[in-house]
Coordinates of C-alpha atoms in Angstrom, one line a residue:
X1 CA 95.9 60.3 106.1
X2 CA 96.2 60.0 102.4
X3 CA 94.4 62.3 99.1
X4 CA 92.4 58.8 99.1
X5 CA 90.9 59.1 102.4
X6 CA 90.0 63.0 101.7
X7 CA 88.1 62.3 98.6
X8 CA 85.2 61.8 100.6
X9 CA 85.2 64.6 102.4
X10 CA 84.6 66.8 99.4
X11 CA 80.9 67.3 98.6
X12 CA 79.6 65.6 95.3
X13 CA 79.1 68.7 93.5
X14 CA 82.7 69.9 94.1
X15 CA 84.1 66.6 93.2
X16 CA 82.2 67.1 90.2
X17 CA 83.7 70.2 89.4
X18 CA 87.0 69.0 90.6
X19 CA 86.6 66.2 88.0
X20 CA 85.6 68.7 85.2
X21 CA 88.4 71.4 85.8
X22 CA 91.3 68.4 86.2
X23 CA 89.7 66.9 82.3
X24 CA 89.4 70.4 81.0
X25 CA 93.2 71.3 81.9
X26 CA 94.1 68.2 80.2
X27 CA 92.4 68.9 77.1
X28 CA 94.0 72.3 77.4
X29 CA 97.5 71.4 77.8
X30 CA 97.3 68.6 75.1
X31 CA 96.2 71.0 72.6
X32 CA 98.7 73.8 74.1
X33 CA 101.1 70.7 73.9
X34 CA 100.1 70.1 70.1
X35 CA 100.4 73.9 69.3
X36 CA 103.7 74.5 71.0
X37 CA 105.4 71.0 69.3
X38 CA 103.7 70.8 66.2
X39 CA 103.2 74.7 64.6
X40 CA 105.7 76.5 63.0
X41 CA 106.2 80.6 62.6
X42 CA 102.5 80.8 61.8
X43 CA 99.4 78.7 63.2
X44 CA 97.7 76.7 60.5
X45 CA 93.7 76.8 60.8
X46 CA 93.7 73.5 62.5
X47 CA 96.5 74.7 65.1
X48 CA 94.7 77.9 65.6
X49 CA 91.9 75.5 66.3
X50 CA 94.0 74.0 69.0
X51 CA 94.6 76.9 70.3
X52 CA 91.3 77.9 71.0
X53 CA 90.5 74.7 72.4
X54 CA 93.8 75.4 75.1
X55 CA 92.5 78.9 75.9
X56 CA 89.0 77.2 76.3
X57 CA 90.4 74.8 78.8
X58 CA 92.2 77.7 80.8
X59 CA 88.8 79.5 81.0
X60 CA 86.8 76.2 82.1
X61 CA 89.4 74.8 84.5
X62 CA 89.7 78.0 86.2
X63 CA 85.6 78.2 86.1
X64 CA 85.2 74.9 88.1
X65 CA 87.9 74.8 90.2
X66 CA 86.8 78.0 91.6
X67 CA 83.5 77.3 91.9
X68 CA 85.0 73.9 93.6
X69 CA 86.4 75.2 96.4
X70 CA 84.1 78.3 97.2
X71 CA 81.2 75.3 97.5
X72 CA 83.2 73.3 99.3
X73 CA 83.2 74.0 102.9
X74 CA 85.5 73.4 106.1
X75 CA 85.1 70.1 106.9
X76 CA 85.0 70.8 110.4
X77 CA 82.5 68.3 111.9
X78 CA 84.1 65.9 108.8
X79 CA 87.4 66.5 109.5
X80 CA 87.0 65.9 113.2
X81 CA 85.7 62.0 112.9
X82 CA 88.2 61.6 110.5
X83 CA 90.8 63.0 112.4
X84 CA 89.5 60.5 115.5
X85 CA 89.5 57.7 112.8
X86 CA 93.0 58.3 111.7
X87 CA 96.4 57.5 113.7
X88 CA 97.4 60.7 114.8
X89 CA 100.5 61.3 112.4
X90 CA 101.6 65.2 113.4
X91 CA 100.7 66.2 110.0
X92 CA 98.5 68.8 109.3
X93 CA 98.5 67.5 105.3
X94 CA 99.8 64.7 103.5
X95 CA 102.9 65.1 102.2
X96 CA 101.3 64.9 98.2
X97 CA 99.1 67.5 99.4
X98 CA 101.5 69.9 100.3
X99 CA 104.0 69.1 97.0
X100 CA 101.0 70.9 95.1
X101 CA 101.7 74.2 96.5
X102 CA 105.8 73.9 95.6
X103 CA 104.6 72.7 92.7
X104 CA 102.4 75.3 92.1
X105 CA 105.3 77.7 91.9
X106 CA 107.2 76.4 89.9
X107 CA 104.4 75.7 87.0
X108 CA 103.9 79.3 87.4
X109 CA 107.7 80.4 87.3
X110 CA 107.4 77.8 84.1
X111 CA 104.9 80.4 82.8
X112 CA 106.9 83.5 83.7
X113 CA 109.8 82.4 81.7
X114 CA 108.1 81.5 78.5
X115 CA 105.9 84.5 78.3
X116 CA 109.4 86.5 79.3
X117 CA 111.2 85.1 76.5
X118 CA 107.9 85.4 74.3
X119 CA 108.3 89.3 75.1
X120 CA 111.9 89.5 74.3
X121 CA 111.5 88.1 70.5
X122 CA 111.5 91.1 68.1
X123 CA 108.5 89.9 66.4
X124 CA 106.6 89.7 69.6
X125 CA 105.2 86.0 71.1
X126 CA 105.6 83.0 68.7
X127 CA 102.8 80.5 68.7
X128 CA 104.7 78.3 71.2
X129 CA 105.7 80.6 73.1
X130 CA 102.1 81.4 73.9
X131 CA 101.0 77.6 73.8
X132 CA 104.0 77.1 76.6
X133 CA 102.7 79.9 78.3
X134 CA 99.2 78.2 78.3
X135 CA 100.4 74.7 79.0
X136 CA 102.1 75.9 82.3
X137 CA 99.8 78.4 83.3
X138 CA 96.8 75.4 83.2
X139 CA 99.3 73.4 85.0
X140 CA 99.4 75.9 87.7
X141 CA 95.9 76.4 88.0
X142 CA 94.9 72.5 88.3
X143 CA 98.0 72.2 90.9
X144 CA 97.3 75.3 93.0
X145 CA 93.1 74.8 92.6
X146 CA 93.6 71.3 93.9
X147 CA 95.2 72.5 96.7
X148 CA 93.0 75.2 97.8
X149 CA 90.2 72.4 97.1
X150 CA 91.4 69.6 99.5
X151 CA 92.9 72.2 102.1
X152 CA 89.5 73.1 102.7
X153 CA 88.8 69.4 103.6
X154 CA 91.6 67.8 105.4
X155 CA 91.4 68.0 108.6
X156 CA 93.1 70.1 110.9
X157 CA 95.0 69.3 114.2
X158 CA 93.7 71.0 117.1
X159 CA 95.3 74.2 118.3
X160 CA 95.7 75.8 122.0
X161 CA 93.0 78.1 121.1
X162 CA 90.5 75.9 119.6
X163 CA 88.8 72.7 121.4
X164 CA 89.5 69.0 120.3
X165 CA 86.1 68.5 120.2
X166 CA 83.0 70.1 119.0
X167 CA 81.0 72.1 121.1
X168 CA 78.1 69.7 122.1
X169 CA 74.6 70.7 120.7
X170 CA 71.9 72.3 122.2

């Protein structure tokens, strides 16, 4: 099973957000990207612009994605056809699904280590220190988000506990 084939297990409106908070971190980490390679010691009105526009992102990624994957719900019934459909591999996620969580980690530790060495400047964080700061931590949000989000709709292998197939309906 492949991202591809779990696309259509995530409801319209949550690939709606999805699509929103994935466009709104990449507006945010262009403009953190402009900030952090383009300012100098001070932000210029236009940077500071650019700024806002990054911090906007953060604040609208995070919006969607979270309201992404609390409306999205197991895919249970979904994920069971699906599961029939597909050759059973031994995976319980696709191997690109499960880099976003590593990946996740690492954007973050990204994050950590810029707003560490912003900290450790004597005149407190530089403008791209905080742009950094803002381009990894939206990085880390969309990664880990997208996670959560298709988590919630692959489908997972049957355990000793739970029955291969659904209870029949009364």
């Amino acid at each position: 099973m492949t991202m591809g084939d779990l696309w259509p297990l995530l409801r319209p409106v949550c690939r709606r957000l999805a699509l929103l908070g994935w466009a709104s971190s990449a507006a945010g980490m262009a403009a953190g990207l402009a900030v952090a390679v383009a300012s100098g010691t001070s932000l210029s009105p236009a940077m500071a612009t650019l700024q806002r526009v990054s911090s906007a992102g953060i604040v609208l990624a995070v919006f969607s994605f979270t309201a992404a994957v609390f409306l999205q719900p197991h895919q249970e019934r979904a994920a069971e056809a699906a599961r029939e459909a597909a050759p059973d591999t031994g995976e319980a996620l696709p191997s690109t699904l499960r880099s976003f969580l590593p990946g996740t980690v690492v954007l973050l530790l990204g994050a950590v280590a810029f707003a560490g060495a912003g900290l450790l400047l004597r005149s407190g964080p530089s403008p791209q220190s905080v742009a950094f700061c803002q381009v990894f931590g939206l990085a880390a949000a969309a990664s880990g988000f997208t996670y959560l989000l298709f988590t919630r709709a692959a489908p997972h292998p049957p355990t000793e506990n739970r029955p291969s197939s659904p209870p029949p309906e009364s």
